[in-house]
Tab-separated table of C-alpha atoms and ligand atoms in Angstrom:
chain	number	residue	atom	x	y	z
A	30	MET	CA	57.051	-51.402	18.345
A	31	LEU	CA	57.606	-48.686	20.793
A	32	LEU	CA	57.907	-51.055	23.700
A	33	GLN	CA	60.536	-53.241	21.567
A	34	GLU	CA	62.758	-49.984	20.893
A	35	VAL	CA	62.702	-49.196	24.682
A	36	LEU	CA	63.318	-52.653	25.867
A	37	GLN	CA	65.684	-53.552	22.890
A	38	VAL	CA	63.767	-56.592	22.625
A	39	SER	CA	62.295	-58.995	19.509
A	40	ARG	CA	58.653	-58.814	19.497
A	41	SER	CA	58.413	-62.896	20.104
A	42	TRP	CA	60.124	-61.790	23.413
A	43	LEU	CA	57.463	-59.369	24.191
A	44	ILE	CA	54.886	-61.549	23.508
A	45	ALA	CA	56.595	-64.316	25.546
A	46	HIS	CA	57.138	-61.841	28.412
A	47	ASP	CA	53.730	-60.266	28.518
A	48	ASP	CA	53.931	-60.416	32.700
A	49	GLU	CA	57.263	-58.920	32.971
A	50	ALA	CA	57.265	-55.907	35.380
A	51	LEU	CA	58.879	-52.853	33.551
A	52	SER	CA	61.360	-50.435	35.483
A	53	VAL	CA	60.160	-46.965	36.087
A	54	GLU	CA	62.449	-45.731	33.636
A	55	HIS	CA	61.260	-48.380	30.868
A	56	VAL	CA	57.816	-46.868	31.420
A	57	GLN	CA	58.699	-43.567	31.255
A	58	ALA	CA	60.919	-44.018	27.998
A	59	TYR	CA	57.812	-45.749	26.645
A	60	ARG	CA	55.612	-42.573	27.384
A	61	ALA	CA	57.965	-39.944	25.634
A	62	LEU	CA	57.703	-42.356	22.801
A	63	GLU	CA	54.135	-42.801	23.242
A	64	GLU	CA	53.577	-38.973	23.158
A	65	ARG	CA	55.540	-38.238	20.009
A	66	ARG	CA	53.646	-41.011	18.093
A	67	LEU	CA	50.123	-39.532	19.445
A	68	ALA	CA	51.196	-35.921	18.316
A	69	GLY	CA	51.481	-37.789	14.820
A	70	GLU	CA	54.902	-38.347	14.383
A	71	PRO	CA	55.655	-40.946	12.101
A	72	MET	CA	56.864	-44.439	13.287
A	73	ALA	CA	59.901	-44.478	10.930
A	74	TYR	CA	61.316	-40.914	12.394
A	75	ILE	CA	60.566	-42.165	15.995
A	76	LEU	CA	62.534	-45.340	15.513
A	77	GLY	CA	65.030	-43.935	13.096
A	78	ARG	CA	64.595	-46.730	10.197
A	79	ARG	CA	62.073	-47.760	7.893
A	80	GLU	CA	62.558	-51.364	6.112
A	81	PHE	CA	62.626	-50.919	1.918
A	82	MET	CA	63.675	-53.992	-0.711
A	83	GLY	CA	64.378	-55.891	2.454
A	84	HIS	CA	67.103	-53.658	3.820
A	85	GLU	CA	66.898	-51.539	6.981
A	86	PHE	CA	67.303	-47.950	5.820
A	87	HIS	CA	68.258	-45.044	8.713
A	88	VAL	CA	65.623	-42.101	7.939
A	89	SER	CA	65.724	-38.997	9.745
A	90	PRO	CA	63.048	-35.744	9.179
A	91	ALA	CA	65.564	-34.752	6.391
A	92	VAL	CA	64.585	-37.745	4.213
A	93	LEU	CA	61.282	-38.865	3.021
A	94	ILE	CA	60.084	-42.162	4.442
A	95	PRO	CA	60.855	-44.878	1.392
A	96	ARG	CA	57.237	-46.357	0.462
A	97	PRO	CA	56.493	-49.985	-0.625
A	98	GLU	CA	55.077	-48.726	-4.077
A	99	THR	CA	58.697	-47.199	-4.784
A	100	GLU	CA	59.988	-50.830	-4.571
A	101	LEU	CA	58.286	-51.309	-8.353
A	102	LEU	CA	60.689	-48.852	-9.530
A	103	VAL	CA	63.823	-50.711	-8.258
A	104	GLU	CA	62.333	-53.801	-9.813
A	105	LYS	CA	62.017	-52.268	-12.940
A	106	ALA	CA	65.549	-50.600	-12.861
A	107	VAL	CA	67.034	-54.086	-11.983
A	108	SER	CA	65.299	-56.031	-14.565
A	109	LEU	CA	66.900	-53.486	-17.039
A	110	ILE	CA	70.338	-53.857	-15.762
A	111	ARG	CA	70.129	-57.358	-15.989
A	112	GLU	CA	70.613	-57.147	-19.718
A	113	LYS	CA	73.659	-55.146	-19.118
A	114	PRO	CA	75.235	-55.855	-15.618
A	115	THR	CA	77.675	-53.054	-15.892
A	116	ALA	CA	75.051	-50.263	-16.479
A	117	ARG	CA	75.901	-46.849	-15.527
A	118	VAL	CA	72.540	-45.928	-13.648
A	119	LEU	CA	71.300	-42.514	-11.980
A	120	ASP	CA	69.085	-41.702	-9.181
A	121	LEU	CA	67.863	-38.165	-9.036
A	122	GLY	CA	66.845	-36.936	-5.795
A	123	THR	CA	67.704	-39.927	-3.775
A	124	GLY	CA	66.474	-38.992	-0.353
A	125	SER	CA	67.356	-41.489	2.037
A	126	GLY	CA	69.250	-43.667	-0.673
A	127	ALA	CA	66.556	-46.201	-0.877
A	128	ILE	CA	66.447	-46.596	-4.668
A	129	ALA	CA	69.940	-45.977	-5.522
A	130	VAL	CA	71.363	-48.262	-2.580
A	131	SER	CA	68.860	-51.031	-3.071
A	132	ILE	CA	69.845	-51.074	-6.944
A	133	ALA	CA	73.703	-51.133	-6.140
A	134	LEU	CA	73.072	-53.902	-3.790
A	135	ALA	CA	71.209	-56.111	-6.296
A	136	CYS	CA	73.424	-55.326	-8.993
A	137	PRO	CA	76.772	-54.952	-7.700
A	138	GLU	CA	78.526	-54.692	-11.215
A	139	ALA	CA	76.312	-51.753	-11.988
A	140	ARG	CA	78.046	-48.053	-11.518
A	141	VAL	CA	75.448	-45.979	-9.494
A	142	VAL	CA	75.214	-42.432	-8.947
A	143	ALA	CA	73.082	-40.732	-6.639
A	144	THR	CA	71.953	-37.032	-6.441
A	145	ASP	CA	69.939	-35.058	-3.851
A	146	TYR	CA	69.260	-31.230	-3.903
A	147	SER	CA	69.511	-31.585	-0.028
A	148	ALA	CA	72.788	-31.673	1.499
A	149	GLU	CA	71.230	-33.510	4.913
A	150	ALA	CA	69.502	-36.080	2.692
A	151	LEU	CA	72.745	-36.965	0.717
A	152	ASP	CA	74.317	-37.392	4.503
A	153	VAL	CA	71.643	-39.899	5.342
A	154	ALA	CA	71.842	-41.655	1.877
A	155	ARG	CA	75.744	-41.806	2.306
A	156	GLY	CA	75.458	-43.351	5.731
A	157	ASN	CA	72.965	-46.179	4.381
A	158	ALA	CA	75.373	-47.013	1.383
A	159	GLN	CA	78.109	-47.337	4.256
A	160	ALA	CA	76.070	-49.030	6.778
A	161	LEU	CA	74.615	-51.673	3.789
A	162	GLY	CA	77.814	-52.006	2.088
A	163	ALA	CA	76.894	-50.581	-1.086
A	164	ARG	CA	79.176	-48.790	-3.440
A	165	LEU	CA	77.935	-45.878	-4.952
A	166	GLU	CA	78.931	-41.962	-6.057
A	167	PHE	CA	76.997	-38.862	-4.836
A	168	TYR	CA	76.449	-35.508	-6.046
A	169	GLN	CA	74.732	-32.464	-4.635
A	170	GLY	CA	72.739	-29.927	-6.372
A	171	SER	CA	69.639	-29.480	-8.653
A	172	TRP	CA	68.529	-32.336	-11.150
A	173	TYR	CA	71.401	-32.676	-13.742
A	174	GLU	CA	73.117	-29.602	-12.334
A	175	ALA	CA	74.570	-31.671	-9.767
A	176	LEU	CA	76.664	-34.020	-12.109
A	177	PRO	CA	79.952	-33.317	-13.516
A	178	GLU	CA	80.114	-32.502	-17.329
A	179	GLY	CA	79.781	-35.277	-19.985
A	180	LYS	CA	78.651	-37.716	-17.524
A	181	VAL	CA	76.161	-40.157	-19.162
A	182	PHE	CA	74.217	-43.195	-18.001
A	183	ASP	CA	72.433	-46.209	-19.402
A	184	LEU	CA	69.386	-45.747	-17.053
A	185	ILE	CA	68.089	-42.929	-15.276
A	186	VAL	CA	65.606	-43.334	-12.509
A	187	SER	CA	63.536	-40.910	-10.433
A	188	ASN	CA	61.092	-40.318	-7.560
A	189	PRO	CA	60.727	-36.760	-7.560
A	190	PRO	CA	58.332	-34.434	-5.679
A	191	TYR	CA	55.091	-34.895	-7.194
A	192	ILE	CA	52.257	-33.428	-5.030
A	193	PRO	CA	50.651	-30.120	-6.315
A	194	LEU	CA	50.903	-27.271	-4.365
A	195	GLY	CA	47.945	-26.849	-2.101
A	196	ASP	CA	46.963	-30.262	-2.096
A	197	PRO	CA	45.308	-31.052	0.940
A	198	HIS	CA	47.486	-34.234	1.782
A	199	LEU	CA	50.082	-32.206	2.565
A	200	THR	CA	48.197	-31.381	5.724
A	201	GLN	CA	47.520	-34.840	6.754
A	202	GLY	CA	49.151	-37.716	8.173
A	203	ASP	CA	52.818	-38.615	8.160
A	204	LEU	CA	53.307	-35.611	4.903
A	205	ARG	CA	53.054	-32.977	7.599
A	206	PHE	CA	56.567	-34.366	9.262
A	207	GLU	CA	58.487	-35.233	6.029
A	208	PRO	CA	60.434	-32.317	4.160
A	209	ALA	CA	58.250	-30.038	1.854
A	210	VAL	CA	61.115	-30.111	-0.765
A	211	ALA	CA	60.612	-34.115	-0.841
A	212	LEU	CA	56.749	-33.912	-1.511
A	213	SER	CA	55.779	-30.739	-3.486
A	214	ASP	CA	57.436	-29.207	-6.620
A	215	GLY	CA	55.860	-25.705	-4.938
A	216	ASN	CA	53.463	-26.036	-8.708
A	217	ASP	CA	51.299	-28.066	-10.482
A	218	GLY	CA	52.951	-31.414	-9.141
A	219	LEU	CA	54.525	-32.089	-12.994
A	220	ASP	CA	57.701	-29.564	-12.679
A	221	ALA	CA	60.504	-31.858	-11.855
A	222	TYR	CA	59.375	-34.247	-14.639
A	223	ARG	CA	59.410	-31.369	-16.994
A	224	GLN	CA	63.264	-31.193	-16.016
A	225	ILE	CA	64.083	-34.612	-15.769
A	226	VAL	CA	62.765	-35.347	-19.078
A	227	SER	CA	64.017	-32.521	-20.670
A	228	GLY	CA	67.080	-32.813	-19.677
A	229	ALA	CA	67.683	-36.383	-19.923
A	230	GLY	CA	68.604	-36.705	-23.751
A	231	ARG	CA	71.939	-35.051	-22.546
A	232	ARG	CA	72.631	-37.625	-20.143
A	233	LEU	CA	71.447	-40.924	-21.894
A	234	GLU	CA	73.363	-43.089	-24.010
A	235	PRO	CA	71.391	-43.905	-27.065
A	236	GLY	CA	69.265	-46.528	-26.469
A	237	GLY	CA	69.356	-45.647	-22.551
A	238	SER	CA	66.176	-45.867	-20.287
A	239	LEU	CA	64.278	-43.307	-18.191
A	240	TYR	CA	61.898	-44.312	-15.895
A	241	MET	CA	60.085	-42.460	-13.182
A	242	GLU	CA	57.405	-43.049	-10.327
A	243	HIS	CA	54.835	-40.787	-10.227
A	244	GLY	CA	51.336	-40.132	-8.408
A	245	LEU	CA	47.941	-41.368	-8.942
A	246	GLY	CA	46.507	-39.903	-12.578
A	247	GLN	CA	49.902	-38.563	-13.242
A	248	GLU	CA	50.524	-41.500	-16.034
A	249	THR	CA	49.317	-39.488	-19.096
A	250	ALA	CA	50.947	-36.254	-18.245
A	251	VAL	CA	54.257	-37.963	-17.623
A	252	CYS	CA	54.009	-40.118	-20.857
A	253	ALA	CA	53.357	-37.244	-22.811
A	254	LEU	CA	56.351	-35.306	-21.581
A	255	LEU	CA	58.531	-38.362	-22.526
A	256	THR	CA	56.854	-38.873	-25.438
A	257	ALA	CA	57.243	-34.917	-26.704
A	258	ALA	CA	61.065	-35.539	-25.755
A	259	GLY	CA	61.699	-38.139	-28.437
A	260	PHE	CA	61.246	-41.456	-26.020
A	261	ARG	CA	60.232	-44.781	-27.573
A	262	ALA	CA	58.020	-47.552	-25.893
A	263	VAL	CA	56.783	-45.049	-23.259
A	264	HIS	CA	54.628	-47.107	-21.202
A	265	SER	CA	53.222	-47.269	-17.547
A	266	LEU	CA	53.458	-49.989	-14.980
A	267	PRO	CA	50.886	-50.933	-12.052
A	268	ASP	CA	52.177	-50.976	-8.513
A	269	LEU	CA	50.355	-53.688	-6.095
A	270	ALA	CA	47.391	-51.686	-5.537
A	271	GLY	CA	46.711	-51.483	-9.510
A	272	ILE	CA	47.849	-47.874	-9.704
A	273	LEU	CA	49.757	-46.977	-12.620
A	274	ARG	CA	53.019	-45.783	-10.547
A	275	VAL	CA	55.963	-45.698	-12.773
A	276	SER	CA	55.872	-44.266	-16.661
A	277	GLY	CA	59.297	-44.364	-18.702
A	278	GLY	CA	60.666	-45.296	-21.942
A	279	HIS	CA	63.971	-45.492	-24.349
A	280	PHE	CA	65.784	-42.805	-25.725
B	12	SAM	C1	59.585	-38.063	-2.996
B	12	SAM	S1	61.376	-37.975	-2.468
B	12	SAM	C2	62.272	-39.136	-2.754
B	12	SAM	C3	63.379	-39.713	-2.264
B	12	SAM	C4	63.700	-41.079	-2.496
B	12	SAM	N1	64.116	-41.436	-3.916
B	12	SAM	C5	62.493	-42.207	-2.055
B	12	SAM	O1	62.221	-42.531	-3.110
B	12	SAM	O2	62.508	-42.472	-1.202
B	12	SAM	C6	61.895	-36.550	-3.640
B	12	SAM	C7	63.761	-36.080	-3.481
B	12	SAM	O3	64.086	-35.370	-4.405
B	12	SAM	C8	64.886	-34.186	-3.987
B	12	SAM	N2	64.641	-32.995	-4.747
B	12	SAM	C9	63.759	-32.203	-4.753
B	12	SAM	N3	63.975	-30.871	-5.399
B	12	SAM	C10	65.297	-31.658	-6.092
B	12	SAM	C11	66.006	-30.751	-7.278
B	12	SAM	N4	65.616	-29.812	-7.796
B	12	SAM	N5	67.105	-31.561	-7.358
B	12	SAM	C12	67.435	-32.780	-6.792
B	12	SAM	N6	66.860	-33.335	-5.911
B	12	SAM	C13	65.730	-32.851	-5.668
B	12	SAM	C14	64.372	-34.266	-2.337
B	12	SAM	O4	65.219	-33.591	-1.652
B	12	SAM	C15	63.798	-35.533	-2.246
B	12	SAM	O5	64.922	-36.133	-1.489
């Protein structure tokens, strides 16, 4: 992948030309990228892109690298929007825009709004929406505070920061390079769910839905928050690895 990037060629070209001599400049450029990777920097940041839902998203260290398991939340949203194609949809904490832009592309009649606390992340999301030809609105601020008063939705989705403070994963692998605000709530991993669930009632149409991605083993706590807030038919959905990854219900 690094050599493809340096030479700007396809993987099949690389395989078919494995005896081709490299210029000194190309070798130097390759070594520079290799050094970054050997220092642990994620491929997505080195290459500046990551595929999600079949689309290529630009990513920078200002945003979380979209994860394959998050496609489950998008698929759930798209299946709900099929029942009401003009649905008003809110993605809280959009990061690169992976969820919101994918929904907008899959459901062109839906009116999709995306927010983030980070202005830098919103710039990345706006760029992705433009590059991929998706139409959506963006607002900056903390959860619902970002939104104009009175704006309501048929569906709210979110993949908020859910890693508890002090979790050893935060100091390992790709996570070392990702924005802290995208990974952890600085508390027990449930703060964002408390805020998103407790504020949802004022922002959902009656019968509207809220679905959120969460970490391994958080489904019981997230479902309890939803039930206590008055959500009906609260349930969790497994990802492709069989891990309960998304929980939600109807208001
Ligand atoms: C786990 S990342 C998810 C990014 C993207 N939705 C995805 O799934 O790839 C969480 C996002 O929530 C944002 N965030 C954190 N605290 C927030 C807050 N108080 N209000 C709004 N967004 C927040 C972060 O900036 C980050 O972009």
